[in-house]
PDB file of C-alpha atoms in Angstrom:
ATOM      1  CA  MET A1312      47.524 149.745 147.770  1.00 45.00           C
ATOM      2  CA  SER A1313      49.216 151.519 145.217  1.00 49.00           C
ATOM      3  CA  ARG A1314      48.216 152.408 142.158  1.00 66.00           C
ATOM      4  CA  LYS A1315      51.275 152.425 139.730  1.00 79.00           C
ATOM      5  CA  GLN A1316      51.599 149.928 137.234  1.00 86.00           C
ATOM      6  CA  PRO A1317      54.008 148.332 137.600  1.00 90.00           C
ATOM      7  CA  LYS A1318      56.843 146.957 135.473  1.00 90.00           C
ATOM      8  CA  THR A1319      59.048 144.369 134.242  1.00 92.00           C
ATOM      9  CA  GLY A1320      61.939 143.592 137.141  1.00 93.00           C
ATOM     10  CA  CYS A1321      59.042 145.184 139.223  1.00 92.00           C
ATOM     11  CA  ILE A1322      58.541 143.300 142.946  1.00 93.00           C
ATOM     12  CA  ILE A1323      55.058 142.931 144.175  1.00 94.00           C
ATOM     13  CA  THR A1324      53.424 141.137 147.109  1.00 93.00           C
ATOM     14  CA  ALA A1325      49.852 139.697 146.493  1.00 91.00           C
ATOM     15  CA  ARG A1326      47.816 138.061 148.933  1.00 88.00           C
ATOM     16  CA  TYR A1327      46.684 133.882 148.420  1.00 86.00           C
ATOM     17  CA  HIS A1328      45.032 131.098 151.272  1.00 82.00           C
ATOM     18  CA  GLY A1329      46.603 133.561 153.437  1.00 81.00           C
ATOM     19  CA  ALA A1330      49.655 133.608 152.764  1.00 85.00           C
ATOM     20  CA  ASN A1331      51.753 136.280 151.977  1.00 87.00           C
ATOM     21  CA  VAL A1332      53.153 135.837 148.320  1.00 91.00           C
ATOM     22  CA  ARG A1333      56.343 138.614 147.130  1.00 94.00           C
ATOM     23  CA  LEU A1334      56.285 137.869 143.281  1.00 95.00           C
ATOM     24  CA  ARG A1335      58.894 139.297 140.219  1.00 96.00           C
ATOM     25  CA  VAL A1336      56.527 140.716 137.243  1.00 95.00           C
ATOM     26  CA  LEU A1337      57.546 139.472 134.341  1.00 97.00           C
ATOM     27  CA  ASP A1338      55.511 140.811 131.603  1.00 96.00           C
ATOM     28  CA  ARG A1339      52.376 142.945 131.256  1.00 94.00           C
ATOM     29  CA  ASP A1340      49.078 141.611 130.234  1.00 90.00           C
ATOM     30  CA  GLY A1341      47.188 143.928 129.043  1.00 89.00           C
ATOM     31  CA  ASP A1342      46.760 146.938 131.735  1.00 88.00           C
ATOM     32  CA  LYS A1343      45.787 145.077 134.802  1.00 92.00           C
ATOM     33  CA  ASN A1344      46.920 141.949 134.637  1.00 94.00           C
ATOM     34  CA  SER A1345      51.611 141.128 135.604  1.00 95.00           C
ATOM     35  CA  ILE A1346      52.470 138.520 134.674  1.00 96.00           C
ATOM     36  CA  ALA A1347      54.798 137.138 137.639  1.00 97.00           C
ATOM     37  CA  GLU A1348      57.905 134.797 139.364  1.00 98.00           C
ATOM     38  CA  VAL A1349      56.702 133.398 142.400  1.00 96.00           C
ATOM     39  CA  ILE A1350      60.233 134.406 145.098  1.00 96.00           C
ATOM     40  CA  GLY A1351      58.418 134.034 147.915  1.00 93.00           C
ATOM     41  CA  VAL A1352      55.258 132.051 150.142  1.00 89.00           C
ATOM     42  CA  ASP A1353      55.064 133.399 153.165  1.00 86.00           C
ATOM     43  CA  ALA A1354      52.434 130.971 154.707  1.00 73.00           C
ATOM     44  CA  ASP A1355      52.630 131.658 158.547  1.00 74.00           C
ATOM     45  CA  GLY A1356      49.258 131.058 159.552  1.00 62.00           C
ATOM     46  CA  ALA A1357      47.835 130.849 156.358  1.00 61.00           C
ATOM     47  CA  GLU A1358      45.627 127.949 154.667  1.00 59.00           C
ATOM     48  CA  ASN A1359      47.548 124.764 154.278  1.00 60.00           C
ATOM     49  CA  ASP A1360      47.035 124.773 150.484  1.00 57.00           C
ATOM     50  CA  ALA A1361      48.419 127.658 149.838  1.00 53.00           C
ATOM     51  CA  GLN A1362      51.980 125.624 150.268  1.00 56.00           C
ATOM     52  CA  LEU A1363      50.895 122.622 148.679  1.00 64.00           C
ATOM     53  CA  LEU A1364      50.238 124.744 145.369  1.00 81.00           C
ATOM     54  CA  LEU A1365      52.322 128.025 145.291  1.00 86.00           C
ATOM     55  CA  HIS A1366      55.959 127.384 145.062  1.00 89.00           C
ATOM     56  CA  LYS A1367      58.793 129.312 143.924  1.00 92.00           C
ATOM     57  CA  GLY A1368      59.866 129.393 140.324  1.00 96.00           C
ATOM     58  CA  ASP A1369      55.743 128.979 139.615  1.00 96.00           C
ATOM     59  CA  THR A1370      54.520 131.990 137.171  1.00 97.00           C
ATOM     60  CA  VAL A1371      51.275 133.525 137.624  1.00 96.00           C
ATOM     61  CA  VAL A1372      48.981 136.181 136.055  1.00 95.00           C
ATOM     62  CA  VAL A1373      48.216 138.618 139.141  1.00 94.00           C
ATOM     63  CA  PRO A1374      45.253 140.897 138.752  1.00 93.00           C
ATOM     64  CA  ASP A1375      46.017 143.973 139.908  1.00 90.00           C
ATOM     65  CA  SER A1376      42.659 144.638 141.529  1.00 90.00           C
ATOM     66  CA  LYS A1377      44.569 141.448 143.044  1.00 87.00           C
ATOM     67  CA  ARG A1378      47.942 142.840 143.874  1.00 87.00           C
ATOM     68  CA  ALA A1379      49.175 144.711 147.356  1.00 81.00           C
ATOM     69  CA  VAL A1380      51.785 146.669 146.780  1.00 73.00           C
ATOM     70  CA  VAL A1381      54.690 147.504 143.791  1.00 73.00           C
ATOM     71  CA  ARG A1382      58.267 147.802 145.407  1.00 71.00           C
ATOM     72  CA  TYR A1383      61.205 147.757 144.064  1.00 70.00           C
ATOM     73  CA  CYS A1384      61.747 148.695 140.480  1.00 71.00           C
TER      74      CYS A1384
END
């Protein structure tokens, strides 16, 4: 897991109900959370509710402790 803090525009990944979710950081909420836009949900093999609850374009708060990777900064 990458420990550097993502910046605005970074792409991060996280798991949500078994789905891999790609997000673009829009802003930081303090030192421990990112406000991010969902840019993709890969729900292959995930629980069905992941597809129903998250959609491309949704805005979410992602705690740094729950994200997996910081990429493309």
